Amino acid sequence: MARVLLFGRLADLAGWRERDIPAASLAALRGILAAEDPALFEALQAPAVRTAVDQELVNLDVALRPDSEVAFLPPMSGG
Amino acid sequence: MIRLVQAPFDPGEALGEFCRDRTETGAVASFTGLARAENGRTDILELEAYPGFTEREIARHEAAARERFGLQDTLILHRTGPISPGEAIVFVAAAAPHRRAAFEACDFLMDYLKSRAPFWKKETGPDGARWIEPTERDRDDLARWETQ
């Protein structure tokens, strides 16, 4: 199980911002999302979308614990 | 120090507070970013942050700015949530012994905030809503600091 957070346009696209999804790794999580929402999966694959696990940016697949927090971050812009 | 704030703030008050009791500073520069109405195309701006992550990422760049420019202190206030045109979105202040470092640090921090800081910005107006992402100009502005 992981708590999954979507930000910015990803949340609008998916229609949710926060969900618990049972997945033992980031790759498994992407697989689940690909099966249920291909448009979201495709958006997550964009190189500009960063992934954070437990608030640390990651580039590769990582294992997820039951209390892991996964955040998908589209291009950021403040100010 | 970085503070994310939900309610409108007074940049003048923030600057006054930041300048107080500084007898060795010499130079305080500040920048205030205001929400634009875009000639009626924007009624409201919404800024989303990732609480915890956003503050830590900004703090890393704040530390880099302090080191790079030899600053004595910095303050970053950044709004989140709904923001009306004319309201301050961001306030950056830098304190240094001399002016050049203070000016440059504000410029550096704003270039970072515009194109890298973990915020997501949506404009809503008569034509609907649109997400705002960094422009080429924003990326070029940030790249200036990488070659120096």
PDB file of C-alpha atoms in Angstrom:
ATOM      1  CA  MET A   1       0.000   0.000   0.000  1.00  0.00           C
ATOM      2  CA  ALA A   2       1.227   3.469  -0.750  1.00  0.00           C
ATOM      3  CA  ARG A   3      -0.310   6.894  -0.384  1.00  0.00           C
ATOM      4  CA  VAL A   4      -0.214   8.416  -3.880  1.00  0.00           C
ATOM      5  CA  LEU A   5      -0.347  12.195  -4.388  1.00  0.00           C
ATOM      6  CA  LEU A   6      -0.919  14.007  -7.687  1.00  0.00           C
ATOM      7  CA  PHE A   7      -0.127  17.691  -8.153  1.00  0.00           C
ATOM      8  CA  GLY A   8      -1.061  20.398 -10.656  1.00  0.00           C
ATOM      9  CA  ARG A   9      -2.485  19.305 -13.997  1.00  0.00           C
ATOM     10  CA  LEU A  10      -1.985  15.613 -13.132  1.00  0.00           C
ATOM     11  CA  ALA A  11      -4.686  15.841 -10.440  1.00  0.00           C
ATOM     12  CA  ASP A  12      -7.071  17.539 -12.886  1.00  0.00           C
ATOM     13  CA  LEU A  13      -6.361  14.868 -15.495  1.00  0.00           C
ATOM     14  CA  ALA A  14      -6.913  11.949 -13.111  1.00  0.00           C
ATOM     15  CA  GLY A  15      -9.844  13.470 -11.208  1.00  0.00           C
ATOM     16  CA  TRP A  16      -8.221  12.727  -7.828  1.00  0.00           C
ATOM     17  CA  ARG A  17      -5.382  14.181  -5.777  1.00  0.00           C
ATOM     18  CA  GLU A  18      -4.727  11.535  -3.161  1.00  0.00           C
ATOM     19  CA  ARG A  19      -5.366   7.792  -2.979  1.00  0.00           C
ATOM     20  CA  ASP A  20      -4.097   4.658  -1.281  1.00  0.00           C
ATOM     21  CA  ILE A  21      -2.943   2.099  -3.840  1.00  0.00           C
ATOM     22  CA  PRO A  22      -1.556  -1.340  -2.937  1.00  0.00           C
ATOM     23  CA  ALA A  23       1.841  -1.587  -4.677  1.00  0.00           C
ATOM     24  CA  ALA A  24       5.155  -3.010  -3.496  1.00  0.00           C
ATOM     25  CA  SER A  25       7.304  -0.896  -5.803  1.00  0.00           C
ATOM     26  CA  LEU A  26       7.172   2.210  -7.946  1.00  0.00           C
ATOM     27  CA  ALA A  27       7.170   0.025 -11.079  1.00  0.00           C
ATOM     28  CA  ALA A  28       4.221  -1.984  -9.738  1.00  0.00           C
ATOM     29  CA  LEU A  29       2.382   1.248  -8.964  1.00  0.00           C
ATOM     30  CA  ARG A  30       2.938   2.533 -12.503  1.00  0.00           C
ATOM     31  CA  GLY A  31       1.598  -0.794 -13.811  1.00  0.00           C
ATOM     32  CA  ILE A  32      -1.596  -0.464 -11.768  1.00  0.00           C
ATOM     33  CA  LEU A  33      -2.107   3.120 -12.941  1.00  0.00           C
ATOM     34  CA  ALA A  34      -1.426   2.114 -16.581  1.00  0.00           C
ATOM     35  CA  ALA A  35      -4.156  -0.532 -16.410  1.00  0.00           C
ATOM     36  CA  GLU A  36      -6.792   1.720 -14.894  1.00  0.00           C
ATOM     37  CA  ASP A  37      -6.031   5.095 -16.493  1.00  0.00           C
ATOM     38  CA  PRO A  38      -3.871   5.026 -19.653  1.00  0.00           C
ATOM     39  CA  ALA A  39      -4.087   8.819 -20.095  1.00  0.00           C
ATOM     40  CA  LEU A  40      -2.715   9.401 -16.591  1.00  0.00           C
ATOM     41  CA  PHE A  41      -0.013   6.762 -17.109  1.00  0.00           C
ATOM     42  CA  GLU A  42       1.087   8.472 -20.317  1.00  0.00           C
ATOM     43  CA  ALA A  43       1.202  11.867 -18.582  1.00  0.00           C
ATOM     44  CA  LEU A  44       3.333  10.372 -15.782  1.00  0.00           C
ATOM     45  CA  GLN A  45       5.857   9.093 -18.345  1.00  0.00           C
ATOM     46  CA  ALA A  46       6.709  12.619 -19.551  1.00  0.00           C
ATOM     47  CA  PRO A  47      10.361  13.415 -18.767  1.00  0.00           C
ATOM     48  CA  ALA A  48       9.349  16.693 -17.107  1.00  0.00           C
ATOM     49  CA  VAL A  49       7.268  14.849 -14.486  1.00  0.00           C
ATOM     50  CA  ARG A  50       9.367  14.144 -11.388  1.00  0.00           C
ATOM     51  CA  THR A  51       8.655  11.444  -8.823  1.00  0.00           C
ATOM     52  CA  ALA A  52       9.228  11.739  -5.085  1.00  0.00           C
ATOM     53  CA  VAL A  53       9.065   8.883  -2.592  1.00  0.00           C
ATOM     54  CA  ASP A  54       8.752   9.945   1.028  1.00  0.00           C
ATOM     55  CA  GLN A  55       9.499  13.508  -0.103  1.00  0.00           C
ATOM     56  CA  GLU A  56      12.817  12.608  -1.805  1.00  0.00           C
ATOM     57  CA  LEU A  57      13.162  12.819  -5.586  1.00  0.00           C
ATOM     58  CA  VAL A  58      13.903   9.437  -7.174  1.00  0.00           C
ATOM     59  CA  ASN A  59      14.962   8.516 -10.711  1.00  0.00           C
ATOM     60  CA  LEU A  60      14.840   4.723 -10.606  1.00  0.00           C
ATOM     61  CA  ASP A  61      12.448   2.070  -9.378  1.00  0.00           C
ATOM     62  CA  VAL A  62      12.259   1.780  -5.603  1.00  0.00           C
ATOM     63  CA  ALA A  63      10.485  -0.555  -3.194  1.00  0.00           C
ATOM     64  CA  LEU A  64       7.478   0.897  -1.380  1.00  0.00           C
ATOM     65  CA  ARG A  65       6.576   0.248   2.240  1.00  0.00           C
ATOM     66  CA  PRO A  66       2.957   0.192   3.416  1.00  0.00           C
ATOM     67  CA  ASP A  67       3.320   3.753   4.695  1.00  0.00           C
ATOM     68  CA  SER A  68       5.286   5.137   1.737  1.00  0.00           C
ATOM     69  CA  GLU A  69       4.174   8.414   0.188  1.00  0.00           C
ATOM     70  CA  VAL A  70       4.584   8.690  -3.593  1.00  0.00           C
ATOM     71  CA  ALA A  71       4.170  12.094  -5.249  1.00  0.00           C
ATOM     72  CA  PHE A  72       4.067  12.771  -8.983  1.00  0.00           C
ATOM     73  CA  LEU A  73       5.216  16.332  -9.697  1.00  0.00           C
ATOM     74  CA  PRO A  74       4.575  18.039 -13.049  1.00  0.00           C
ATOM     75  CA  PRO A  75       6.752  21.012 -14.112  1.00  0.00           C
ATOM     76  CA  MET A  76       6.973  23.442 -11.218  1.00  0.00           C
ATOM     77  CA  SER A  77       6.505  27.181 -11.322  1.00  0.00           C
ATOM     78  CA  GLY A  78       6.325  29.632  -8.457  1.00  0.00           C
ATOM     79  CA  GLY A  79       6.443  33.404  -8.079  1.00  0.00           C
TER      80      GLY A  79
ATOM     81  CA  MET B   1      13.685  31.637   6.403  1.00  0.00           C
ATOM     82  CA  ILE B   2      10.921  30.408   4.148  1.00  0.00           C
ATOM     83  CA  ARG B   3       7.253  30.772   5.019  1.00  0.00           C
ATOM     84  CA  LEU B   4       4.290  29.571   2.963  1.00  0.00           C
ATOM     85  CA  VAL B   5       1.288  31.767   3.713  1.00  0.00           C
ATOM     86  CA  GLN B   6      -2.387  31.297   2.891  1.00  0.00           C
ATOM     87  CA  ALA B   7      -3.636  34.803   3.654  1.00  0.00           C
ATOM     88  CA  PRO B   8      -2.701  38.042   1.850  1.00  0.00           C
ATOM     89  CA  PHE B   9       0.344  39.755   3.372  1.00  0.00           C
ATOM     90  CA  ASP B  10       1.720  43.288   3.322  1.00  0.00           C
ATOM     91  CA  PRO B  11       5.153  43.307   1.630  1.00  0.00           C
ATOM     92  CA  GLY B  12       5.974  46.700   3.177  1.00  0.00           C
ATOM     93  CA  GLU B  13       5.408  45.323   6.637  1.00  0.00           C
ATOM     94  CA  ALA B  14       7.545  42.265   5.838  1.00  0.00           C
ATOM     95  CA  LEU B  15      10.379  44.515   4.624  1.00  0.00           C
ATOM     96  CA  GLY B  16      10.155  46.767   7.675  1.00  0.00           C
ATOM     97  CA  GLU B  17      10.281  43.759   9.970  1.00  0.00           C
ATOM     98  CA  PHE B  18      13.225  42.270   8.056  1.00  0.00           C
ATOM     99  CA  CYS B  19      15.240  45.515   8.323  1.00  0.00           C
ATOM    100  CA  ARG B  20      14.673  45.968  12.058  1.00  0.00           C
ATOM    101  CA  ASP B  21      17.638  45.928  14.448  1.00  0.00           C
ATOM    102  CA  ARG B  22      20.327  45.424  11.816  1.00  0.00           C
ATOM    103  CA  THR B  23      23.387  47.411  12.737  1.00  0.00           C
ATOM    104  CA  GLU B  24      25.931  45.510  10.613  1.00  0.00           C
ATOM    105  CA  THR B  25      23.933  44.816   7.463  1.00  0.00           C
ATOM    106  CA  GLY B  26      24.477  47.786   5.178  1.00  0.00           C
ATOM    107  CA  ALA B  27      22.257  46.462   2.379  1.00  0.00           C
ATOM    108  CA  VAL B  28      18.801  44.947   2.188  1.00  0.00           C
ATOM    109  CA  ALA B  29      17.330  44.284  -1.255  1.00  0.00           C
ATOM    110  CA  SER B  30      13.848  42.912  -1.745  1.00  0.00           C
ATOM    111  CA  PHE B  31      11.578  41.777  -4.548  1.00  0.00           C
ATOM    112  CA  THR B  32       7.782  41.567  -4.500  1.00  0.00           C
ATOM    113  CA  GLY B  33       5.876  39.638  -7.165  1.00  0.00           C
ATOM    114  CA  LEU B  34       2.234  40.638  -7.699  1.00  0.00           C
ATOM    115  CA  ALA B  35      -0.540  38.620  -9.353  1.00  0.00           C
ATOM    116  CA  ARG B  36      -1.455  40.055 -12.775  1.00  0.00           C
ATOM    117  CA  ALA B  37      -4.984  40.352 -14.157  1.00  0.00           C
ATOM    118  CA  GLU B  38      -3.592  39.762 -17.703  1.00  0.00           C
ATOM    119  CA  ASN B  39      -6.000  42.372 -19.152  1.00  0.00           C
ATOM    120  CA  GLY B  40      -9.059  40.657 -17.754  1.00  0.00           C
ATOM    121  CA  ARG B  41      -8.004  37.121 -18.707  1.00  0.00           C
ATOM    122  CA  THR B  42      -7.256  36.139 -15.113  1.00  0.00           C
ATOM    123  CA  ASP B  43      -9.772  36.443 -12.285  1.00  0.00           C
ATOM    124  CA  ILE B  44      -7.964  34.240  -9.823  1.00  0.00           C
ATOM    125  CA  LEU B  45      -4.620  32.522  -9.514  1.00  0.00           C
ATOM    126  CA  GLU B  46      -4.250  29.335  -7.501  1.00  0.00           C
ATOM    127  CA  LEU B  47      -0.961  28.116  -6.150  1.00  0.00           C
ATOM    128  CA  GLU B  48      -0.511  24.610  -4.887  1.00  0.00           C
ATOM    129  CA  ALA B  49       2.469  23.489  -2.800  1.00  0.00           C
ATOM    130  CA  TYR B  50       3.596  20.104  -1.468  1.00  0.00           C
ATOM    131  CA  PRO B  51       3.773  20.883   2.256  1.00  0.00           C
ATOM    132  CA  GLY B  52       7.102  19.862   3.767  1.00  0.00           C
ATOM    133  CA  PHE B  53       8.740  19.075   0.427  1.00  0.00           C
ATOM    134  CA  THR B  54       8.229  22.610  -0.919  1.00  0.00           C
ATOM    135  CA  GLU B  55       9.766  24.285   2.144  1.00  0.00           C
ATOM    136  CA  ARG B  56      12.758  21.921   2.187  1.00  0.00           C
ATOM    137  CA  GLU B  57      13.516  22.362  -1.530  1.00  0.00           C
ATOM    138  CA  ILE B  58      13.363  26.151  -1.193  1.00  0.00           C
ATOM    139  CA  ALA B  59      15.498  26.041   1.958  1.00  0.00           C
ATOM    140  CA  ARG B  60      18.247  24.200   0.013  1.00  0.00           C
ATOM    141  CA  HIS B  61      18.367  27.015  -2.555  1.00  0.00           C
ATOM    142  CA  GLU B  62      18.169  29.628   0.147  1.00  0.00           C
ATOM    143  CA  ALA B  63      21.250  28.042   1.757  1.00  0.00           C
ATOM    144  CA  ALA B  64      22.992  28.018  -1.643  1.00  0.00           C
ATOM    145  CA  ALA B  65      22.241  31.729  -2.073  1.00  0.00           C
ATOM    146  CA  ARG B  66      23.586  32.561   1.386  1.00  0.00           C
ATOM    147  CA  GLU B  67      26.799  30.731   0.622  1.00  0.00           C
ATOM    148  CA  ARG B  68      27.205  32.062  -2.920  1.00  0.00           C
ATOM    149  CA  PHE B  69      26.577  35.729  -2.099  1.00  0.00           C
ATOM    150  CA  GLY B  70      27.849  35.806   1.481  1.00  0.00           C
ATOM    151  CA  LEU B  71      24.467  36.845   2.860  1.00  0.00           C
ATOM    152  CA  GLN B  72      23.710  37.550   6.489  1.00  0.00           C
ATOM    153  CA  ASP B  73      20.031  36.658   6.230  1.00  0.00           C
ATOM    154  CA  THR B  74      17.219  35.906   3.800  1.00  0.00           C
ATOM    155  CA  LEU B  75      13.433  35.860   3.970  1.00  0.00           C
ATOM    156  CA  ILE B  76      11.077  34.262   1.457  1.00  0.00           C
ATOM    157  CA  LEU B  77       7.310  34.572   1.811  1.00  0.00           C
ATOM    158  CA  HIS B  78       5.255  32.667  -0.753  1.00  0.00           C
ATOM    159  CA  ARG B  79       1.476  32.562  -1.015  1.00  0.00           C
ATOM    160  CA  THR B  80      -0.451  29.352  -1.605  1.00  0.00           C
ATOM    161  CA  GLY B  81      -4.158  28.875  -2.332  1.00  0.00           C
ATOM    162  CA  PRO B  82      -6.342  31.379  -4.218  1.00  0.00           C
ATOM    163  CA  ILE B  83      -4.759  34.777  -5.024  1.00  0.00           C
ATOM    164  CA  SER B  84      -6.515  37.808  -6.547  1.00  0.00           C
ATOM    165  CA  PRO B  85      -4.890  40.157  -9.106  1.00  0.00           C
ATOM    166  CA  GLY B  86      -2.905  42.864  -7.337  1.00  0.00           C
ATOM    167  CA  GLU B  87      -2.057  40.740  -4.323  1.00  0.00           C
ATOM    168  CA  ALA B  88       1.540  39.848  -3.524  1.00  0.00           C
ATOM    169  CA  ILE B  89       2.400  36.249  -4.456  1.00  0.00           C
ATOM    170  CA  VAL B  90       6.026  36.234  -3.421  1.00  0.00           C
ATOM    171  CA  PHE B  91       8.372  38.368  -1.342  1.00  0.00           C
ATOM    172  CA  VAL B  92      12.118  37.826  -1.233  1.00  0.00           C
ATOM    173  CA  ALA B  93      14.562  39.846   0.891  1.00  0.00           C
ATOM    174  CA  ALA B  94      18.329  39.472   1.265  1.00  0.00           C
ATOM    175  CA  ALA B  95      20.607  41.135   3.811  1.00  0.00           C
ATOM    176  CA  ALA B  96      24.324  41.583   3.127  1.00  0.00           C
ATOM    177  CA  PRO B  97      27.134  43.916   4.165  1.00  0.00           C
ATOM    178  CA  HIS B  98      27.075  45.582   0.707  1.00  0.00           C
ATOM    179  CA  ARG B  99      24.468  46.158  -1.990  1.00  0.00           C
ATOM    180  CA  ARG B 100      25.712  44.041  -4.926  1.00  0.00           C
ATOM    181  CA  ALA B 101      25.337  40.753  -3.053  1.00  0.00           C
ATOM    182  CA  ALA B 102      21.851  41.700  -1.850  1.00  0.00           C
ATOM    183  CA  PHE B 103      20.640  42.661  -5.344  1.00  0.00           C
ATOM    184  CA  GLU B 104      22.089  39.562  -6.977  1.00  0.00           C
ATOM    185  CA  ALA B 105      20.749  37.213  -4.315  1.00  0.00           C
ATOM    186  CA  CYS B 106      17.164  38.434  -4.893  1.00  0.00           C
ATOM    187  CA  ASP B 107      17.612  37.962  -8.652  1.00  0.00           C
ATOM    188  CA  PHE B 108      19.070  34.460  -8.140  1.00  0.00           C
ATOM    189  CA  LEU B 109      16.344  33.376  -5.712  1.00  0.00           C
ATOM    190  CA  MET B 110      13.554  34.655  -7.961  1.00  0.00           C
ATOM    191  CA  ASP B 111      14.969  32.854 -11.014  1.00  0.00           C
ATOM    192  CA  TYR B 112      14.983  29.657  -8.983  1.00  0.00           C
ATOM    193  CA  LEU B 113      11.464  30.207  -7.609  1.00  0.00           C
ATOM    194  CA  LYS B 114      10.013  30.888 -11.076  1.00  0.00           C
ATOM    195  CA  SER B 115      11.240  27.738 -12.737  1.00  0.00           C
ATOM    196  CA  ARG B 116      12.219  25.126 -10.143  1.00  0.00           C
ATOM    197  CA  ALA B 117      10.452  25.644  -6.835  1.00  0.00           C
ATOM    198  CA  PRO B 118       7.752  23.061  -6.076  1.00  0.00           C
ATOM    199  CA  PHE B 119       4.636  25.100  -6.772  1.00  0.00           C
ATOM    200  CA  TRP B 120       1.898  24.525  -9.326  1.00  0.00           C
ATOM    201  CA  LYS B 121       0.076  27.549 -10.632  1.00  0.00           C
ATOM    202  CA  LYS B 122      -3.354  27.704 -12.237  1.00  0.00           C
ATOM    203  CA  GLU B 123      -4.965  30.795 -13.745  1.00  0.00           C
ATOM    204  CA  THR B 124      -8.732  30.942 -13.985  1.00  0.00           C
ATOM    205  CA  GLY B 125     -10.563  33.550 -16.076  1.00  0.00           C
ATOM    206  CA  PRO B 126     -13.523  34.007 -18.426  1.00  0.00           C
ATOM    207  CA  ASP B 127     -11.997  31.484 -20.860  1.00  0.00           C
ATOM    208  CA  GLY B 128     -11.556  28.762 -18.241  1.00  0.00           C
ATOM    209  CA  ALA B 129      -8.576  27.487 -16.308  1.00  0.00           C
ATOM    210  CA  ARG B 130      -5.013  26.835 -17.437  1.00  0.00           C
ATOM    211  CA  TRP B 131      -1.902  25.523 -15.707  1.00  0.00           C
ATOM    212  CA  ILE B 132       1.126  27.794 -15.985  1.00  0.00           C
ATOM    213  CA  GLU B 133       4.492  26.135 -16.543  1.00  0.00           C
ATOM    214  CA  PRO B 134       7.933  27.741 -16.750  1.00  0.00           C
ATOM    215  CA  THR B 135       8.599  29.529 -20.044  1.00  0.00           C
ATOM    216  CA  GLU B 136      11.786  29.360 -22.126  1.00  0.00           C
ATOM    217  CA  ARG B 137      12.528  32.818 -20.771  1.00  0.00           C
ATOM    218  CA  ASP B 138      12.295  31.536 -17.184  1.00  0.00           C
ATOM    219  CA  ARG B 139      14.693  28.671 -18.021  1.00  0.00           C
ATOM    220  CA  ASP B 140      17.138  31.037 -19.736  1.00  0.00           C
ATOM    221  CA  ASP B 141      17.016  33.323 -16.700  1.00  0.00           C
ATOM    222  CA  LEU B 142      17.924  30.421 -14.430  1.00  0.00           C
ATOM    223  CA  ALA B 143      20.696  29.220 -16.783  1.00  0.00           C
ATOM    224  CA  ARG B 144      22.507  32.559 -16.326  1.00  0.00           C
ATOM    225  CA  TRP B 145      23.556  31.435 -12.842  1.00  0.00           C
ATOM    226  CA  GLU B 146      24.910  28.079 -13.982  1.00  0.00           C
ATOM    227  CA  THR B 147      27.613  29.520 -16.240  1.00  0.00           C
ATOM    228  CA  GLN B 148      28.986  32.029 -13.756  1.00  0.00           C
TER     229      GLN B 148
END
